[in-house]
Amino acid sequence: MSLIMKKLMLIGKTGSGKTTLYQRLASRNLKYEKTQAIEFHNHIIDTPGEYLENRRYYSALQVTSTGADVVALVLDCKDKSSSYPPGFASMFNKPTVGIISKIDLIGNDDDYHRAEKSLRLSGIDQIFKISSLNNQGVENLIKFLQSVE
């Protein structure tokens, strides 16, 4: 990872690909690891899916985001439901982006359009399409994190 990369906080449902994306960005071996608590790494804050899935943890996400430069809402492209309520991104006083993950599994354009619509309803303007397994789209995210003021 570049030393000038901004600190990224990953938020998403359990199984959305947050930890795998962290592993890819940190050039680690990709292996499944269930995140049990908020994990602080050099340039990434990895949050457990339960923090999004249970509204009572929203304040913990909000407080934790103060240690990040950018917040990313991660959504699995095959997830037919979204845990992000409308306007969710507005609770963060940081640049907030969307990440559609697991794009190597997209069966048709409906998967992508559903995920994009969900992220846009949550208040996201900039969306990255990522496959952590194939390293697809990751370079665009890294370039963005290097350019954030």
XYZ file of N, CA and C in Angstrom:
447
model
N 0.834 -1.192 0.000
C 0.000 0.000 0.000
C 0.870 1.243 0.000
N 0.396 2.222 -0.675
C 1.119 3.486 -0.741
C 1.065 4.201 0.600
N 2.148 4.871 0.946
C 2.171 5.627 2.192
C 1.232 6.831 2.155
N 0.871 7.289 0.964
C -0.005 8.451 0.877
C -1.483 8.063 0.769
N -1.788 6.766 0.850
C -3.168 6.331 0.779
C -3.926 6.810 2.012
N -5.114 7.317 1.802
C -5.955 7.785 2.902
C -6.554 6.606 3.642
N -6.901 6.827 4.898
C -7.465 5.761 5.727
C -8.909 5.513 5.303
N -9.235 4.264 5.030
C -10.526 3.830 4.523
C -11.264 3.027 5.588
N -12.512 3.367 5.836
C -13.366 2.600 6.744
C -14.372 1.824 5.911
N -14.419 0.497 6.095
C -15.305 -0.376 5.343
C -16.527 -0.733 6.180
N -17.720 -0.502 5.633
C -18.984 -0.823 6.288
C -19.792 -1.685 5.328
N -20.402 -2.742 5.827
C -21.246 -3.593 4.989
C -21.773 -4.765 5.780
N -22.723 -5.454 5.188
C -23.309 -6.621 5.829
C -22.270 -7.728 5.987
N -22.543 -8.647 6.868
C -21.718 -9.839 7.011
C -21.662 -10.553 5.657
N -20.458 -10.891 5.225
C -20.284 -11.602 3.972
C -20.259 -10.727 2.736
N -20.231 -9.403 2.912
C -20.255 -8.509 1.744
C -18.895 -8.381 1.064
N -17.828 -8.825 1.707
C -16.503 -8.780 1.100
C -15.578 -7.719 1.668
N -15.919 -7.161 2.825
C -15.093 -6.111 3.434
C -13.702 -6.618 3.790
N -13.637 -7.713 4.480
C -12.339 -8.232 4.944
C -11.498 -8.715 3.773
N -12.109 -9.328 2.778
C -11.369 -9.762 1.595
C -10.800 -8.554 0.858
N -11.580 -7.487 0.773
C -11.067 -6.262 0.153
C -9.904 -5.705 0.959
N -10.034 -5.693 2.282
C -8.908 -5.251 3.123
C -7.672 -6.085 2.824
N -7.846 -7.416 2.763
C -6.706 -8.295 2.509
C -6.064 -7.982 1.154
N -6.888 -7.709 0.146
C -6.363 -7.376 -1.185
C -5.594 -6.056 -1.139
N -6.189 -5.038 -0.509
C -5.530 -3.728 -0.437
C -4.224 -3.782 0.341
N -4.159 -4.659 1.329
C -2.970 -4.784 2.162
C -1.990 -5.836 1.623
N -2.263 -6.360 0.433
C -1.402 -7.381 -0.198
C -1.214 -8.586 0.704
N -2.271 -9.003 1.345
C -2.235 -10.201 2.198
C -2.828 -11.378 1.444
N -2.602 -12.578 1.966
C -3.249 -13.756 1.395
C -4.749 -13.638 1.607
N -5.508 -13.985 0.573
C -6.959 -13.919 0.680
C -7.458 -15.193 1.351
N -8.060 -15.026 2.514
C -8.653 -16.161 3.218
C -9.807 -15.636 4.051
N -10.810 -16.457 4.226
C -11.986 -16.029 4.966
C -11.636 -15.851 6.436
N -11.962 -14.693 6.956
C -11.813 -14.401 8.381
C -13.026 -13.606 8.819
N -13.798 -14.115 9.745
C -14.956 -13.383 10.252
C -14.462 -12.281 11.183
N -14.834 -11.045 10.863
C -14.448 -9.911 11.695
C -15.372 -9.858 12.908
N -14.798 -9.994 14.091
C -15.585 -10.065 15.322
C -15.744 -8.712 16.010
N -14.807 -7.819 15.764
C -14.819 -6.486 16.388
C -14.212 -5.519 15.379
N -14.359 -4.243 15.619
C -13.755 -3.263 14.722
C -12.243 -3.474 14.744
N -11.656 -3.606 13.563
C -10.216 -3.836 13.446
C -9.565 -2.631 12.780
N -8.534 -2.122 13.416
C -7.794 -0.971 12.905
C -6.479 -1.455 12.326
N -6.308 -1.235 11.035
C -5.081 -1.585 10.331
C -4.421 -0.289 9.872
N -3.249 -0.376 9.259
C -2.516 0.826 8.855
C -3.377 1.842 8.121
N -4.057 1.425 7.073
C -4.829 2.349 6.252
C -6.287 1.936 6.112
N -6.715 0.960 6.912
C -8.081 0.450 6.771
C -8.679 0.181 8.146
N -9.943 0.557 8.266
C -10.745 0.180 9.434
C -11.786 -0.798 8.916
N -11.750 -2.029 9.417
C -12.659 -3.090 8.999
C -13.697 -3.276 10.094
N -14.972 -3.125 9.739
C -16.037 -3.224 10.746
C -16.807 -4.529 10.583
N -17.298 -5.085 11.681
C -18.127 -6.292 11.581
C -19.463 -5.964 10.906
N -20.000 -6.908 10.166
C -21.281 -6.716 9.512
C -22.409 -6.420 10.483
N -22.300 -6.944 11.673
C -23.351 -6.738 12.680
C -23.526 -5.267 13.037
N -22.495 -4.464 12.833
C -22.604 -3.038 13.150
C -23.536 -2.320 12.181
N -23.688 -2.846 10.993
C -24.658 -2.301 10.048
C -26.012 -2.976 10.232
N -25.995 -4.243 10.530
C -27.224 -5.026 10.604
C -28.060 -4.710 11.840
N -27.457 -4.109 12.865
C -28.162 -3.735 14.090
C -28.063 -2.233 14.278
N -29.192 -1.558 14.156
C -29.205 -0.087 14.209
C -28.591 0.485 15.484
N -28.626 -0.273 16.562
C -28.086 0.262 17.820
C -26.580 0.502 17.742
N -25.920 -0.068 16.717
C -24.479 0.136 16.544
C -24.153 1.282 15.584
N -25.161 1.935 15.019
C -24.904 3.033 14.092
C -24.040 4.119 14.729
N -24.277 4.408 16.003
C -23.479 5.445 16.659
C -22.011 5.011 16.755
N -21.760 3.721 16.930
C -20.377 3.229 16.963
C -19.719 3.420 15.597
N -20.476 3.187 14.530
C -19.937 3.423 13.191
C -19.626 4.898 12.990
N -20.529 5.734 13.460
C -20.352 7.181 13.306
C -19.113 7.665 14.063
N -18.954 7.219 15.298
C -17.799 7.613 16.108
C -16.509 7.064 15.500
N -16.521 5.821 15.070
C -15.330 5.207 14.489
C -14.910 5.912 13.208
N -15.873 6.427 12.465
C -15.555 7.084 11.194
C -14.696 8.329 11.382
N -14.651 8.875 12.584
C -13.817 10.060 12.809
C -12.336 9.741 12.609
N -11.967 8.467 12.708
C -10.583 8.055 12.493
C -10.261 7.729 11.052
N -11.227 7.922 10.154
C -11.042 7.603 8.735
C -11.039 8.872 7.902
N -10.437 8.771 6.728
C -10.493 9.860 5.758
C -11.644 9.654 4.778
N -11.970 8.387 4.520
C -13.016 8.015 3.570
C -13.809 6.860 4.164
N -15.132 6.901 4.007
C -16.005 5.806 4.420
C -16.507 5.119 3.158
N -16.491 3.789 3.157
C -16.983 3.025 2.008
C -18.114 2.113 2.447
N -19.239 2.227 1.765
C -20.365 1.326 1.969
C -20.225 0.198 0.959
N -20.016 -1.025 1.461
C -19.755 -2.186 0.610
C -21.048 -2.979 0.451
N -21.359 -3.320 -0.796
C -22.576 -4.082 -1.086
C -22.246 -5.194 -2.061
N -22.519 -6.424 -1.666
C -22.339 -7.598 -2.507
C -23.299 -7.483 -3.701
N -22.786 -7.621 -4.909
C -23.608 -7.452 -6.112
C -24.765 -8.438 -6.173
N -24.668 -9.567 -5.505
C -25.728 -10.584 -5.545
C -26.744 -10.417 -4.412
N -26.504 -9.468 -3.515
C -27.412 -9.244 -2.382
C -28.683 -8.579 -2.902
N -29.792 -9.255 -2.749
C -31.057 -8.739 -3.274
C -31.723 -7.742 -2.334
N -31.177 -7.590 -1.132
C -31.712 -6.600 -0.195
C -30.559 -5.731 0.274
N -30.877 -4.518 0.638
C -29.838 -3.613 1.125
C -30.107 -3.266 2.575
N -29.067 -3.237 3.363
C -29.201 -2.829 4.758
C -29.021 -1.334 4.924
N -28.717 -0.640 3.835
C -28.490 0.794 3.928
C -29.810 1.538 3.772
N -30.237 2.234 4.815
C -31.458 3.032 4.679
C -31.209 4.251 3.802
N -32.276 4.827 3.250
C -32.106 6.037 2.443
C -31.381 7.122 3.236
N -30.406 7.754 2.599
C -29.656 8.829 3.231
C -28.634 8.384 4.257
N -28.369 7.093 4.386
C -27.442 6.567 5.398
C -26.082 7.251 5.340
N -25.582 7.515 4.141
C -24.248 8.104 3.984
C -24.136 9.480 4.615
N -25.249 10.161 4.784
C -25.208 11.530 5.328
C -24.829 11.566 6.806
N -24.825 10.419 7.482
C -24.447 10.429 8.897
C -22.935 10.530 9.106
N -22.188 10.434 8.020
C -20.734 10.522 8.109
C -20.273 11.876 7.583
N -19.427 12.514 8.337
C -18.891 13.815 7.930
C -17.561 13.602 7.208
N -17.586 12.697 6.249
C -16.401 12.301 5.483
C -16.833 12.044 4.048
N -15.898 12.074 3.120
C -16.248 11.580 1.787
C -16.700 10.124 1.924
N -17.827 9.806 1.332
C -18.383 8.455 1.436
C -18.634 7.921 0.031
N -18.098 6.730 -0.228
C -18.214 6.109 -1.546
C -18.914 4.763 -1.402
N -19.359 4.254 -2.523
C -19.948 2.925 -2.562
C -19.012 1.958 -3.250
N -19.046 0.721 -2.789
C -18.269 -0.340 -3.428
C -19.220 -1.498 -3.698
N -19.393 -1.815 -4.971
C -20.146 -3.012 -5.343
C -19.120 -4.126 -5.440
N -19.215 -5.090 -4.538
C -18.208 -6.146 -4.437
C -18.657 -7.413 -5.161
N -17.705 -8.283 -5.347
C -17.916 -9.607 -5.946
C -18.467 -9.513 -7.362
N -17.981 -8.532 -8.135
C -18.530 -8.342 -9.475
C -18.198 -9.508 -10.411
N -17.260 -10.358 -10.013
C -16.986 -11.554 -10.801
C -18.170 -12.520 -10.757
N -19.115 -12.300 -9.850
C -20.293 -13.159 -9.721
C -21.536 -12.575 -10.387
N -21.420 -11.403 -10.991
C -22.587 -10.776 -11.610
C -23.088 -11.663 -12.747
N -24.372 -12.041 -12.635
C -24.978 -12.886 -13.656
C -25.524 -12.080 -14.812
N -26.044 -10.898 -14.514
C -26.578 -10.029 -15.560
C -26.559 -8.592 -15.046
N -26.939 -7.679 -15.909
C -26.899 -6.262 -15.544
C -27.852 -5.918 -14.404
N -28.891 -6.740 -14.205
C -29.839 -6.470 -13.120
C -29.143 -6.472 -11.764
N -28.180 -7.383 -11.580
C -27.447 -7.444 -10.313
C -26.732 -6.120 -10.059
N -26.039 -5.629 -11.071
C -25.300 -4.384 -10.914
C -26.251 -3.206 -10.703
N -27.295 -3.120 -11.506
C -28.218 -1.982 -11.407
C -28.944 -1.944 -10.065
N -29.299 -3.104 -9.535
C -29.955 -3.176 -8.225
C -29.002 -2.658 -7.139
N -27.762 -3.106 -7.175
C -26.769 -2.671 -6.182
C -26.494 -1.171 -6.318
N -26.356 -0.705 -7.545
C -26.087 0.714 -7.759
C -27.257 1.566 -7.251
N -28.472 1.163 -7.553
C -29.651 1.915 -7.102
C -29.698 1.983 -5.578
N -29.414 0.867 -4.937
C -29.423 0.825 -3.478
C -28.396 1.780 -2.885
N -27.184 1.784 -3.436
C -26.135 2.679 -2.933
C -26.481 4.141 -3.204
N -27.044 4.421 -4.351
C -27.431 5.807 -4.660
C -28.523 6.288 -3.706
N -29.483 5.420 -3.369
C -30.534 5.797 -2.420
C -29.963 6.077 -1.028
N -28.855 5.434 -0.717
C -28.233 5.657 0.595
C -27.456 6.969 0.637
N -27.321 7.633 -0.519
C -26.644 8.922 -0.566
C -25.282 8.902 -1.220
N -24.960 7.840 -1.929
C -23.649 7.675 -2.556
C -23.675 8.209 -3.985
N -22.644 8.976 -4.342
C -22.492 9.451 -5.718
C -21.432 8.655 -6.469
N -20.309 8.384 -5.795
C -19.199 7.698 -6.465
C -19.187 6.227 -6.076
N -19.206 5.367 -7.104
C -19.282 3.925 -6.880
C -18.134 3.233 -7.602
N -17.502 2.303 -6.899
C -16.445 1.471 -7.464
C -16.966 0.048 -7.582
N -16.677 -0.596 -8.706
C -17.024 -2.006 -8.904
C -15.751 -2.816 -8.680
N -15.829 -3.781 -7.751
C -14.621 -4.483 -7.296
C -14.830 -6.000 -7.319
N -13.800 -6.707 -7.725
C -13.680 -8.135 -7.443
C -12.348 -8.307 -6.723
N -12.407 -8.525 -5.431
C -11.163 -8.705 -4.663
C -10.450 -9.980 -5.073
N -11.205 -11.007 -5.435
C -10.583 -12.270 -5.834
C -9.791 -12.118 -7.125
N -10.341 -11.384 -8.088
C -9.680 -11.214 -9.388
C -8.882 -9.915 -9.472
N -8.877 -9.146 -8.413
C -8.184 -7.863 -8.363
C -8.756 -6.873 -9.392
N -9.997 -7.058 -9.734
C -10.651 -6.216 -10.737
C -11.201 -4.959 -10.078
N -10.861 -3.787 -10.603
C -11.360 -2.526 -10.093
C -10.643 -2.005 -8.858
N -9.767 -2.795 -8.278
C -9.079 -2.404 -7.041
C -8.137 -1.227 -7.291
N -7.477 -1.232 -8.441
C -6.533 -0.155 -8.759
C -7.240 1.202 -8.820
N -8.470 1.228 -9.337
C -9.227 2.488 -9.376
C -9.513 3.003 -7.975
N -9.833 2.107 -7.067
C -10.078 2.496 -5.671
C -8.800 3.032 -5.035
N -7.678 2.371 -5.283
C -6.400 2.823 -4.730
C -6.052 4.214 -5.253
N -6.235 4.434 -6.544
C -5.952 5.756 -7.122
C -6.829 6.819 -6.468
N -8.084 6.490 -6.256
C -8.981 7.447 -5.582
C -8.487 7.748 -4.172
N -8.104 6.718 -3.426
C -7.646 6.913 -2.037
C -6.347 7.712 -1.992
N -5.552 7.649 -3.019
C -4.320 8.425 -3.074
C -4.575 9.879 -3.435
N -5.733 10.134 -4.056
C -6.017 11.496 -4.529
C -6.925 12.304 -3.598
N -7.520 11.657 -2.608
C -8.447 12.358 -1.704
C -7.701 13.406 -0.915
N -8.249 14.595 -0.871
C -7.637 15.690 -0.104
C -8.034 15.598 1.350
